[in-house]
Coordinates of C-alpha atoms in Angstrom, one line a residue:
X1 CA 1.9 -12.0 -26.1
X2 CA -1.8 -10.4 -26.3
X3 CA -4.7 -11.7 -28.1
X4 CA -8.1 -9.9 -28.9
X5 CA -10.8 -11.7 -26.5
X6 CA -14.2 -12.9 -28.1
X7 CA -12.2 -14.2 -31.3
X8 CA -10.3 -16.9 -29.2
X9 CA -13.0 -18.6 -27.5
X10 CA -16.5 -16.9 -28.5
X11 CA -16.4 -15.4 -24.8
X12 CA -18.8 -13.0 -24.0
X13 CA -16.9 -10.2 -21.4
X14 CA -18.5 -8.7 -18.5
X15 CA -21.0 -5.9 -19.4
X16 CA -19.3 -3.0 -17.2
X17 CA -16.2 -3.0 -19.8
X18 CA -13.4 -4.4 -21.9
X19 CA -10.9 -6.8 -21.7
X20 CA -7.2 -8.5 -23.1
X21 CA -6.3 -11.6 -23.4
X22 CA -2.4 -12.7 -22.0
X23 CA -0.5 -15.5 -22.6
X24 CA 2.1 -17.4 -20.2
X25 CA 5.1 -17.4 -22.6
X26 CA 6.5 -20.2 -20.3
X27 CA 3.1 -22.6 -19.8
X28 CA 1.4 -21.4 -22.5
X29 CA -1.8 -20.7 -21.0
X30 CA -4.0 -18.2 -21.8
X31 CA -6.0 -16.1 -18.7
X32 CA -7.0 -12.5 -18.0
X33 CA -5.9 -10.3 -15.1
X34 CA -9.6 -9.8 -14.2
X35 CA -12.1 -12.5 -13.8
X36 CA -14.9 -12.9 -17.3
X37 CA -17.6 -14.4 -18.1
X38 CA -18.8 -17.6 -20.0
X39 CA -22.0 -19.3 -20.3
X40 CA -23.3 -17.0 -17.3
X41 CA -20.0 -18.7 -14.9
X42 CA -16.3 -16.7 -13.9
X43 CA -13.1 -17.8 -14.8
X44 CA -9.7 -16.7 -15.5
X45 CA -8.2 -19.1 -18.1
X46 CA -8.9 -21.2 -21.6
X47 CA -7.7 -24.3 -19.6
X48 CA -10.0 -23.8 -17.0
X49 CA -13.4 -23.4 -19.1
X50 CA -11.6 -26.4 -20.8
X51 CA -12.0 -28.3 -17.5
X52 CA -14.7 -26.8 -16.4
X53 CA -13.8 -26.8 -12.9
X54 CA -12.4 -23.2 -12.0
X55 CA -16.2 -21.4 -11.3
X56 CA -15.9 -24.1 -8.6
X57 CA -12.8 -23.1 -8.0
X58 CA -13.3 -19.9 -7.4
X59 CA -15.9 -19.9 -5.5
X60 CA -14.1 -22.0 -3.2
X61 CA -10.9 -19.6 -2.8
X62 CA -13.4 -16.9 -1.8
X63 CA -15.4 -18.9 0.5
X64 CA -13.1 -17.4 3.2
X65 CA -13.0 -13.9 2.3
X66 CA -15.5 -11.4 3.2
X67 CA -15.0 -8.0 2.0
X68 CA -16.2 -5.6 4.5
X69 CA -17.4 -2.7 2.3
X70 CA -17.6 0.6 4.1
X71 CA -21.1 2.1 3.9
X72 CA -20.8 5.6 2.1
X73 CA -18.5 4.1 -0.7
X74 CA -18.5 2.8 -3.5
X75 CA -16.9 -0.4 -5.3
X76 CA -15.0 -0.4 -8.3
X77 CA -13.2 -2.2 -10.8
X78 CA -10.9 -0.9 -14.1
X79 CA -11.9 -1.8 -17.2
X80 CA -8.3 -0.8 -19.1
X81 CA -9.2 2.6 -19.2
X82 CA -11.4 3.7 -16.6
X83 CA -12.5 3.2 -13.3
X84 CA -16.2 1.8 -13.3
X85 CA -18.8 1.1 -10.0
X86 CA -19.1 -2.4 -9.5
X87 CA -21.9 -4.1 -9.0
X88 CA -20.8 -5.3 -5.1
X89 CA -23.2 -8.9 -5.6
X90 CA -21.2 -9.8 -8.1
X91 CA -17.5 -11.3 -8.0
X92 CA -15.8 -7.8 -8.5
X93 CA -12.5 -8.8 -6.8
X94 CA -10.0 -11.9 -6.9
X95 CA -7.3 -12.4 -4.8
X96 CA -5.7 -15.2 -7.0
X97 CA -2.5 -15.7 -7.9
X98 CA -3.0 -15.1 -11.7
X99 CA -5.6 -12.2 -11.1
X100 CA -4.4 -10.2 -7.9
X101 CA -7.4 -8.3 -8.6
X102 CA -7.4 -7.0 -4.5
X103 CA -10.9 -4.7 -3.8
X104 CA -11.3 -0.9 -4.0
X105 CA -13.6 1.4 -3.1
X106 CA -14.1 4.9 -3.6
X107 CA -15.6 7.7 -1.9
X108 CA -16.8 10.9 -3.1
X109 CA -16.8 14.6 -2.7
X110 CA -19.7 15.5 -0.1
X111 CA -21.5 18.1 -3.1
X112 CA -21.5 14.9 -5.3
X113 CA -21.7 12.5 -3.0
X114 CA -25.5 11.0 -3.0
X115 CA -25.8 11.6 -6.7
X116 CA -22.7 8.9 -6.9
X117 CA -24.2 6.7 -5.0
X118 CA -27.1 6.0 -6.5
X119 CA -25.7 5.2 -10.1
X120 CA -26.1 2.1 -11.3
X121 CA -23.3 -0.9 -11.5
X122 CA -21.2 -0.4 -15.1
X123 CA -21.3 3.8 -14.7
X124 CA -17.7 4.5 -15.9
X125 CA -15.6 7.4 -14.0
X126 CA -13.8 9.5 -16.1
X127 CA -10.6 10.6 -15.2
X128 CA -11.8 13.9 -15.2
X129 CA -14.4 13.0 -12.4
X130 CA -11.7 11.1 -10.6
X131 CA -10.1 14.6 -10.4
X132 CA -12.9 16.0 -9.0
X133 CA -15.1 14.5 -7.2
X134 CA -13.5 11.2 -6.0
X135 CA -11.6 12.0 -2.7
X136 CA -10.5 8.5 -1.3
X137 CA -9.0 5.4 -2.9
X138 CA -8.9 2.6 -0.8
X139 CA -7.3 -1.0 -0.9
X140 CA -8.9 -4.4 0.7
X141 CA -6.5 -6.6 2.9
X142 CA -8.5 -9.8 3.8
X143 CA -7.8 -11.9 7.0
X144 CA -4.8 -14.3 6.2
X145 CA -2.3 -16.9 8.2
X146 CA 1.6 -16.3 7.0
X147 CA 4.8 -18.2 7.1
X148 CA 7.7 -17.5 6.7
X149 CA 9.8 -20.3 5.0
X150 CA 13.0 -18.7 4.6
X151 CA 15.3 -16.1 6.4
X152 CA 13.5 -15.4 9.2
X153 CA 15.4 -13.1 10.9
X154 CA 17.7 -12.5 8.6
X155 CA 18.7 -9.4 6.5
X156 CA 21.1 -7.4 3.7
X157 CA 21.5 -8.8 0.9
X158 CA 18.3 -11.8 0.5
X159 CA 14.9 -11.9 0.3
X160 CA 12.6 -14.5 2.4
X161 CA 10.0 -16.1 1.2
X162 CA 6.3 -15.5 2.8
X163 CA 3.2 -18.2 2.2
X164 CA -0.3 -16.9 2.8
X165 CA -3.6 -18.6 3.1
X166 CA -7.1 -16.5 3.3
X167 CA -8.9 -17.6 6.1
X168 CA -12.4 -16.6 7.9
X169 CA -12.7 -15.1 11.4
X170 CA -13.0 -19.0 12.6
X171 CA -9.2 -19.2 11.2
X172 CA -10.3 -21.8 8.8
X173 CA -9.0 -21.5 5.1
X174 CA -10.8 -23.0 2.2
X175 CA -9.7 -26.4 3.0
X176 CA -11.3 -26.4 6.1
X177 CA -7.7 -26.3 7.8
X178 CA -7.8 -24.5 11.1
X179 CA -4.9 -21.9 11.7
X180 CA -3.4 -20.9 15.2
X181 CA -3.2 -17.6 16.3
X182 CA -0.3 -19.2 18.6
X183 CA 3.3 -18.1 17.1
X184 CA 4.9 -21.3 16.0
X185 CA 8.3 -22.7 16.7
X186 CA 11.0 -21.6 14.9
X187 CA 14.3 -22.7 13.1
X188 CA 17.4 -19.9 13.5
X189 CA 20.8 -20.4 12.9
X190 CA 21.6 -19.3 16.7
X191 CA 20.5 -17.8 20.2
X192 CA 21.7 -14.5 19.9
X193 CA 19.4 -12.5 17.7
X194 CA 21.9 -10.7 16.4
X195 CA 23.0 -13.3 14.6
X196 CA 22.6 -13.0 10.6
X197 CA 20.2 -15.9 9.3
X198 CA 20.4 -18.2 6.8
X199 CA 18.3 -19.2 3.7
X200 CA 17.4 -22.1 6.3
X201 CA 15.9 -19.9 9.0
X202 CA 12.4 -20.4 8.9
X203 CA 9.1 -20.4 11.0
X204 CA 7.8 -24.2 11.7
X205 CA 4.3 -23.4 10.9
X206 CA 1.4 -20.8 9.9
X207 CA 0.0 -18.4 12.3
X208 CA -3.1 -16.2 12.1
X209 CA -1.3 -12.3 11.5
X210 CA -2.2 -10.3 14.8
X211 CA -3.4 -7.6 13.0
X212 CA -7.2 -9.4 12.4
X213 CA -7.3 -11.0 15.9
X214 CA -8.1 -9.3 19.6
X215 CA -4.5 -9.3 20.3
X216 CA -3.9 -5.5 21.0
X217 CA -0.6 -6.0 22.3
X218 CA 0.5 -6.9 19.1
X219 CA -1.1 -4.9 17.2
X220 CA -4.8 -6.5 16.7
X221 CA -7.9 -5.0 17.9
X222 CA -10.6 -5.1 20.1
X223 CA -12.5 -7.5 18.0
X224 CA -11.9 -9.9 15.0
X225 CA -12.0 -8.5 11.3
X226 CA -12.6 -9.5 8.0
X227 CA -9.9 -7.1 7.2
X228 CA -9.2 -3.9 7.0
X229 CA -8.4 -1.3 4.0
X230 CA -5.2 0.8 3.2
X231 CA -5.2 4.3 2.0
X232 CA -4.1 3.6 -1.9
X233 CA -1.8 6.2 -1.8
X234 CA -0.2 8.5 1.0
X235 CA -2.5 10.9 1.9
X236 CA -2.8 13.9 0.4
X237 CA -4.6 17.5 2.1
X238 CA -7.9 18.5 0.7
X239 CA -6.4 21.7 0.0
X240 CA -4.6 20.6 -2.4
X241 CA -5.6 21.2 -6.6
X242 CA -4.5 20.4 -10.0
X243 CA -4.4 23.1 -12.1
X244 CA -2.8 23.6 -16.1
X245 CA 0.8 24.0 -15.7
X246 CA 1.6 27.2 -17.7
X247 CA 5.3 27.7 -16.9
X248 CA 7.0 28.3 -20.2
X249 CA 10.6 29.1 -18.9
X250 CA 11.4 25.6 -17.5
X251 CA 8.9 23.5 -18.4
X252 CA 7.7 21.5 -21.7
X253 CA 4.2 20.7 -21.4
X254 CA 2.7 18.0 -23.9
X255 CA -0.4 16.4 -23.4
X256 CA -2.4 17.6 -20.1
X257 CA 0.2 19.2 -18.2
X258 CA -1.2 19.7 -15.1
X259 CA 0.9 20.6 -11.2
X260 CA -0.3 20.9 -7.7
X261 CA -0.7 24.2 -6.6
X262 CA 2.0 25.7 -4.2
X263 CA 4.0 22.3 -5.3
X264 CA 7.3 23.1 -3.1
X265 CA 5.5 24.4 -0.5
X266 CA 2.1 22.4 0.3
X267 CA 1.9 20.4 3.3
X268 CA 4.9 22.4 4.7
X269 CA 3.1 23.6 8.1
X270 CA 1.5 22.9 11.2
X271 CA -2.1 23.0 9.4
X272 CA -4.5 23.0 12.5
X273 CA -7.7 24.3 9.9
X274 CA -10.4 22.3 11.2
X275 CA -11.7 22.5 7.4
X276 CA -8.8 21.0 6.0
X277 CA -9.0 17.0 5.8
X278 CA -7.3 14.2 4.2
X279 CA -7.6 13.3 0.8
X280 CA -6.0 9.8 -1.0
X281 CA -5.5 11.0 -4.2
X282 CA -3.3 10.3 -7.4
X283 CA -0.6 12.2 -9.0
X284 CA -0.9 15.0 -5.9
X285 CA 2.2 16.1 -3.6
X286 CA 1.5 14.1 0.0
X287 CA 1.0 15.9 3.0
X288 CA 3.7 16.3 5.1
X289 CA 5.3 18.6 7.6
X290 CA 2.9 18.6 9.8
X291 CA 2.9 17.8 13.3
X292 CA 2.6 13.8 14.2
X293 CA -0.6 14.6 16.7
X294 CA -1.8 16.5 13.5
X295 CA -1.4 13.3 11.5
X296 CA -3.4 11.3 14.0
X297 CA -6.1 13.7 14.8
X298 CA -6.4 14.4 11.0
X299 CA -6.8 10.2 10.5
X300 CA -9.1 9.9 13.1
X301 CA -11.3 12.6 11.6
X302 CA -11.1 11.3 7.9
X303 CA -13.9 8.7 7.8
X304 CA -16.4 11.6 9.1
X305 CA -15.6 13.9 6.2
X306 CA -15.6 10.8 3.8
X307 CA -19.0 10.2 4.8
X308 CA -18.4 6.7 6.2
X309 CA -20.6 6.1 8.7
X310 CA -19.9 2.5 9.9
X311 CA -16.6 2.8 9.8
X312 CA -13.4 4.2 11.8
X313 CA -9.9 5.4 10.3
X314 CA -7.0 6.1 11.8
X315 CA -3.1 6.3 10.9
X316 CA -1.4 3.3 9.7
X317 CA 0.2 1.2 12.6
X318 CA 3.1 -0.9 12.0
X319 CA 0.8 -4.5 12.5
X320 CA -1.0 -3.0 9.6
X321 CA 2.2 -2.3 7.7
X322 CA 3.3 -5.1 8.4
X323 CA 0.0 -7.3 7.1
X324 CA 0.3 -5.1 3.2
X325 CA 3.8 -5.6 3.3
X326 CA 3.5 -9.7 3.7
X327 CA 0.6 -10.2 1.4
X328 CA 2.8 -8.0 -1.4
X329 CA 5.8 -10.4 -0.7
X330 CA 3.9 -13.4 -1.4
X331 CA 2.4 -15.3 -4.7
X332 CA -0.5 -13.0 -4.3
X333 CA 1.2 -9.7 -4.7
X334 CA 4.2 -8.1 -6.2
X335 CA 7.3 -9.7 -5.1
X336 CA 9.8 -6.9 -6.8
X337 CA 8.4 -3.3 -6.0
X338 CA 9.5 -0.4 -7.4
X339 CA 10.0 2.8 -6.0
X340 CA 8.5 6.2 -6.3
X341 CA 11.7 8.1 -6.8
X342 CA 9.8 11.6 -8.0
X343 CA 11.0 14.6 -7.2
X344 CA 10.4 18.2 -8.0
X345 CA 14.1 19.0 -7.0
X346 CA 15.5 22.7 -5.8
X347 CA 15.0 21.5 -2.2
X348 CA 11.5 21.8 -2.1
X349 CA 11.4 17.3 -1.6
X350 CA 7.9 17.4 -3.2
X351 CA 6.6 14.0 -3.9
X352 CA 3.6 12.9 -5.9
X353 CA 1.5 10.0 -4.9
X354 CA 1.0 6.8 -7.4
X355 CA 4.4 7.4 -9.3
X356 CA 6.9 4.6 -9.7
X357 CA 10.4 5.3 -11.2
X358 CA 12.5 3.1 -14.1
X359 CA 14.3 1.0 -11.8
X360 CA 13.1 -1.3 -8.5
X361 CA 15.5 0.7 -6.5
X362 CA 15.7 4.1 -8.5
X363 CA 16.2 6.9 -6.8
X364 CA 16.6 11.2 -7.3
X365 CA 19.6 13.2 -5.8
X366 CA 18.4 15.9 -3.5
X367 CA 21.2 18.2 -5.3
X368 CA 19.5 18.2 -8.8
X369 CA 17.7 21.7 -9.9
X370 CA 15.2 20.7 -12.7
X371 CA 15.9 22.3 -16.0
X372 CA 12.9 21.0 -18.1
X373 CA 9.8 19.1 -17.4
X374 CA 7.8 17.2 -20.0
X375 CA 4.4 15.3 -19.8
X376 CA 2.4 12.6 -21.2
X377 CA -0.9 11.5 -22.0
X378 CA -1.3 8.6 -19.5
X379 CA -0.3 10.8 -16.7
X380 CA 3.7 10.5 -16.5
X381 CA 6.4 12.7 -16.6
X382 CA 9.7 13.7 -17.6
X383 CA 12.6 15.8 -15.5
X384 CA 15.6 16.7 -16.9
X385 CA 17.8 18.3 -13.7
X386 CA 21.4 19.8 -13.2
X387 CA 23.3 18.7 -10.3
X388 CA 26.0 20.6 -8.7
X389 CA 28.4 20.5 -11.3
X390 CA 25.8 21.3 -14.2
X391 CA 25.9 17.7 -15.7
X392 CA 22.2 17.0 -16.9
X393 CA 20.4 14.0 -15.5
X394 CA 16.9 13.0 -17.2
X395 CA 14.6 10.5 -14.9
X396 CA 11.3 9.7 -16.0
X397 CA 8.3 8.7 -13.3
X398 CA 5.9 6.7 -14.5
X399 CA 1.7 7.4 -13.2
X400 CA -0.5 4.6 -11.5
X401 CA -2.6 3.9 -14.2
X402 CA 0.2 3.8 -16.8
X403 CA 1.6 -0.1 -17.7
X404 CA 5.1 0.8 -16.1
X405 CA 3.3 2.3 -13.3
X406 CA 2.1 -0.5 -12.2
X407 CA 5.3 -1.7 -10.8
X408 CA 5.2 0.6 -8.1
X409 CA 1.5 -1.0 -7.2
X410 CA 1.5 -4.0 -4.2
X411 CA -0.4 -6.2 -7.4
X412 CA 2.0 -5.3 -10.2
X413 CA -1.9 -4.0 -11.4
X414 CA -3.6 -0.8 -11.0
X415 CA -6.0 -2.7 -8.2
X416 CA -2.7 -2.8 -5.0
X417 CA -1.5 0.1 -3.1
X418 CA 1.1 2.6 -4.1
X419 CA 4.0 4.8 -2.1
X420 CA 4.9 2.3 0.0
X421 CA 8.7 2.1 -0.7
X422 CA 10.4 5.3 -1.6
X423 CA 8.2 8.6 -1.9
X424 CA 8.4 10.9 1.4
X425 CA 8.9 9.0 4.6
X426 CA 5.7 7.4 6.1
X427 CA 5.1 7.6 10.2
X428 CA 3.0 4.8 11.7
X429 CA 1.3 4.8 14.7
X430 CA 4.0 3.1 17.0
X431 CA 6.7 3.8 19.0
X432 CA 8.2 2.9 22.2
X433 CA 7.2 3.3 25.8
X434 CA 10.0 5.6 26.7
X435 CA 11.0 9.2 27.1
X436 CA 8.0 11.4 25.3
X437 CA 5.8 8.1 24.4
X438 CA 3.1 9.4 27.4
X439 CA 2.3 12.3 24.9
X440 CA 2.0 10.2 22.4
X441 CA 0.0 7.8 24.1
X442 CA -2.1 10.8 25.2
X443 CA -3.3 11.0 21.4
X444 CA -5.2 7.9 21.3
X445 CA -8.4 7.7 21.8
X446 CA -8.5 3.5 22.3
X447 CA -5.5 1.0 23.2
X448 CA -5.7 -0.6 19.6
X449 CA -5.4 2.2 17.7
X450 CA -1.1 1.9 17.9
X451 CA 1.3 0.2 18.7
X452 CA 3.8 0.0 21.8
X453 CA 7.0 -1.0 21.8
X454 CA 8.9 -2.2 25.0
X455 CA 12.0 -0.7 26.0
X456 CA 15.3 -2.6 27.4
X457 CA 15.2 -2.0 30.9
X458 CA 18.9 -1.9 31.1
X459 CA 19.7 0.6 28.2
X460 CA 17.2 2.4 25.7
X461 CA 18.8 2.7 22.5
X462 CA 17.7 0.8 18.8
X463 CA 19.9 -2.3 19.1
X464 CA 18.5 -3.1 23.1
X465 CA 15.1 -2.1 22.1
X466 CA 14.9 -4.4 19.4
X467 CA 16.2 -7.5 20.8
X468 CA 13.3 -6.2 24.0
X469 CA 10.5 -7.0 21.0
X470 CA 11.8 -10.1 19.8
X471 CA 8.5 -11.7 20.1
X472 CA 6.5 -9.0 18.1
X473 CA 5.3 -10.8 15.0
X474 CA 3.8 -9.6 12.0
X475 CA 4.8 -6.2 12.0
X476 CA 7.8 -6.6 9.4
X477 CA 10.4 -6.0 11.7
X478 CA 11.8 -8.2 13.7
X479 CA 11.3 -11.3 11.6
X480 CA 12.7 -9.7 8.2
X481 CA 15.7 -7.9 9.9
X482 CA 18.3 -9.3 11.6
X483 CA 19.4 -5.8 13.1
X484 CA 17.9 -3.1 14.4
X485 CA 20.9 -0.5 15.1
X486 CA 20.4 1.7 12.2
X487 CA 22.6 -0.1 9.1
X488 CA 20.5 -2.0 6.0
X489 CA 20.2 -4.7 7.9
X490 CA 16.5 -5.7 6.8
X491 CA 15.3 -7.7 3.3
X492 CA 16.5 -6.6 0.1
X493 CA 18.9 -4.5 1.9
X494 CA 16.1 -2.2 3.3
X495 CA 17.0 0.1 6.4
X496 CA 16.6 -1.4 9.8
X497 CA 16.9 1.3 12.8
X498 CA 14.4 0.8 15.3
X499 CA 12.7 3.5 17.3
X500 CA 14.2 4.1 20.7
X501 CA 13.9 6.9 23.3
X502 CA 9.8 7.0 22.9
X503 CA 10.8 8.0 19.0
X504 CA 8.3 6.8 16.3
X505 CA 8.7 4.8 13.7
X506 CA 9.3 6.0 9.9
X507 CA 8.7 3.2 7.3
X508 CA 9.1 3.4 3.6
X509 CA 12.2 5.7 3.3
X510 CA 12.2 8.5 0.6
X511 CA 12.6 9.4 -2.9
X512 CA 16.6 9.5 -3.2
X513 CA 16.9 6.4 -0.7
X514 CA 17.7 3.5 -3.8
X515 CA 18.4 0.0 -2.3
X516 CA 17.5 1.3 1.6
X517 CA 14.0 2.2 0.5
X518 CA 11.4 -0.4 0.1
X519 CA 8.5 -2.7 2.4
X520 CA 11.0 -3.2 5.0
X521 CA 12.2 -0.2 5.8
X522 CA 11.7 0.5 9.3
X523 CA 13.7 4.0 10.9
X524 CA 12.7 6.3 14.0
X525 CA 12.4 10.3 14.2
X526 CA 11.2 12.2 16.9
X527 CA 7.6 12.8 15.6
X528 CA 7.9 16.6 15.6
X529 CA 7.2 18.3 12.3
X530 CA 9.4 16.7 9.1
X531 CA 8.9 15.7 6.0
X532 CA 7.3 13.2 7.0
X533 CA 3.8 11.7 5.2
X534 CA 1.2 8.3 6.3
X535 CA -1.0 6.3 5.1
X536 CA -4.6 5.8 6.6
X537 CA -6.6 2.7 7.0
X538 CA -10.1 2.1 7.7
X539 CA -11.3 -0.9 9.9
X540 CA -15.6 -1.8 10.7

């Protein structure tokens, strides 16, 4: 149910914008998705003003979490309608279960770029300006323990469960409870890590996720972080514009039509133009088809065009996966993901970032010719396609910032990250130390900026290699699989082949993948040019 807001409680709202009220059908109590204000305090429900404790409480959760904010951005928060600069002293992220409000920051076109920064907390963005001048969306992940509490190990057909608890770089959580950065013991159902788990698999304990720690070997860094941020959607080439769609022979436009220029085409090269840089954009086709040392060097490059100047990006490693994909799985994210199933069809496999189709697992044929394309106001869109046999198929794909676009965002909210199950395939930066992997090694500039997988000394192929990595943790592989020789062996029947031969990880899987898409996807390919996209992240 949905209330109007003042009337129920004489609340005054948060200058920078607007706000609903929402009602737990099954407890009955009232809160809002994003934190307000009462009697100068926060809070995020009627019983909790009623109690008076929750400022308290809040304060508390977030004693542990220190958001990092890049210098050259800016920080932002939605107010139902549009984007708006946050005032960064103020509490303009929550991480709680009934909020899931995670942090993101913007940054700006380099014409536009100082006059952004100096507005003032509470300017709204316009969609229009989004368009325009905002080039990067990013995404907070902030230092956590995990622990898995059920099938560990374990894959097909169930879905573990994950706890998380924020902690600070001195592993402590609110509590004052000091976390390990030691992997705890473990129940399994048996030795032999083929073995399929049970509901009863679990890990014993918490432990800190490598990905914030020093340990490089498992994907940490060379110091401790905060946390890091996450591209919001796959990246996208700054080449790239939206311009009125005026086809009128097979395509219905209502509302603001609008396409990427040279849609079945962008992306598809070996782009080496050293003015050409990465963009994270909505409602834009991804880059892909370009080389995998292209996608690194592009990465690496991205903060400098961004204007970020105390902080480094580089291409998404599987540790970092891994981390988004945990903190989604738990109470604190979006448990049932859906997938971006768009497609442009006529084998041009164009995706567009931020969509989410009708279904968790929907998915497109790669044999459907679109006949008819219609759009709406709030960004979505509507395909009606032929397949082989000229029977008509109509799929809608729903936009970010829509209400049913929200299920394809890690918060079930417009704050998580998008493309992360379905879309175009993602590579990460990790592979394993075999055949071609001294090229890829080659690429990096610093240890910690990838991942290396070991190889089985006694045969290289994906089921040898993964049982060689049995003790990586965190990565979303070996501890939500329970295979890794190429069947849908991972959670929620995700794909589980892991990279042998010095191949490279793919995560995500694509558009027309259904069930085998999804957070725990992991495949291989040989990193030469596919269609193939990434995701960036930024780390201080």
């Amino acid at each position: 149910y949905q209330l109007t807001d003042e009337q129920v409680l004489g609340l005054k709202l948060p200058t920078y914008g607007t706000s609903n009220w929402y009602v737990d059908a099954k407890t009955g109590e009232v809160y809002l998705l994003s934190g307000f204000e009462y009697n100068g305090k926060l809070y995020t429900g009627k019983s909790d003003i009623e109690s008076g404790g929750q400022e308290s409480e809040y304060a508390k959760f977030h004693s542990v979490i220190t958001v990092d904010i890049p210098t050259g951005s800016i920080p932002v928060i939605y107010n139902g309608s549009n984007w708006v600069i946050a005032d960064k002293n103020s509490d303009w992220y929550d991480y709680r279960e009934n909020v899931r409000q995670w942090a993101n920051v913007f940054t700006i076109d380099a014409d536009v770029r100082d006059e952004y920064l100096s507005k003032p907390a509470g300017t709204v963005i316009t969609d229009e300006q989004v368009e325009s001048d905002v080039i990067g969306m990013f995404v907070y992940i902030p230092r956590y323990a995990y622990q898995i509490t059920s099938y560990l190990h374990a894959g097909g057909n169930v879905s573990g469960n994950i706890k998380i608890a924020f902690i600070n770089k001195q592993n402590q959580d609110c509590d004052g409870k000091v976390y390990s950065e030691e992997y705890p013991t473990t129940t399994l159902d048996g030795k032999d890590p083929l073995v399929a788990g049970t509901k009863e698999d679990k890990m014993n304990d918490f432990v800190v996720h490598p990905v914030f720690t020093d340990n490089i070997e498992n994907g940490g860094w060379n110091h401790d972080l905060n946390g890091f941020w996450v591209a919001k959607f796959e990246t996208s080439s700054s080449t790239t514009e939206l311009v009125e769609d005026k086809s009128t022979d097979t395509v219905t436009v209502e509302g603001n039509g609008k396409i990427t220029t040279n849609i079945a085409t962008q992306g598809r090269k070996s782009n080496t133009d050293k003015n050409e840089y990465i963009t994270v954009r909505p409602n834009v086709t991804s880059w892909r088809n370009i080389d995998f040392s292209i996608m690194v060097e592009k990465s690496r490059d991205m903060a400098e065009w961004h204007g970020l100047s105390n902080t480094t990006s580089h291409q998404i490693k599987n540790s970092e996966w891994g981390a988004v994909a945990y903190l989604t799985h738990s109470k604190y994210g979006n448990t049932t993901l859906y997938n971006n199933s768009y497609y442009e069809g006529e084998g041009s496999w164009t995706a567009l970032t931020g969509m989410s189709g009708e279904t968790p697992d929907d998915f497109t044929s790669a044999d459907y010719k679109k006949s008819k394309k219609i759009y709406y106001e709030d960004g979505s869109l509507e395909i009606t396609f032929k397949d082989n046999s000229g029977t008509e198929h109509t799929k809608k794909y729903y936009s970010y910032s829509s209400t049913n676009g929200y299920r394809g965002s890690t918060t079930n909210n417009i704050y998580g990250i998008y493309d992360l199950t379905g879309g175009a395939w993602e590579y990460t930066a990790a592979y394993t130390t075999s055949g071609s992997y001294q090229t890829y090694r080659s690429l990096y500039e610093n240890d910690y900026e990838r991942n290396e997988y070991a190889v089985n000394p006694d045969a290289d192929n994906s089921t040898n290699d993964y049982i060689a990595n049995a003790t990586k943790f965190g990565d979303a592989v070996y501890e939500t699989s329970k295979s890794g020789s190429g069947g849908t062996d991972a959670w929620e029947n995700d794909r589980s082949e892991f990279a042998s031969n010095g191949m490279i990880f793919s995560r995500s899987g694509i558009f027309s993948h259904s069930t085998s898409a999804g957070l725990f996807y992991f495949g291989r390919n040989s990193g030469a040019s596919a269609d193939r996209s990434f995701h960036v992240a930024l780390t201080q």
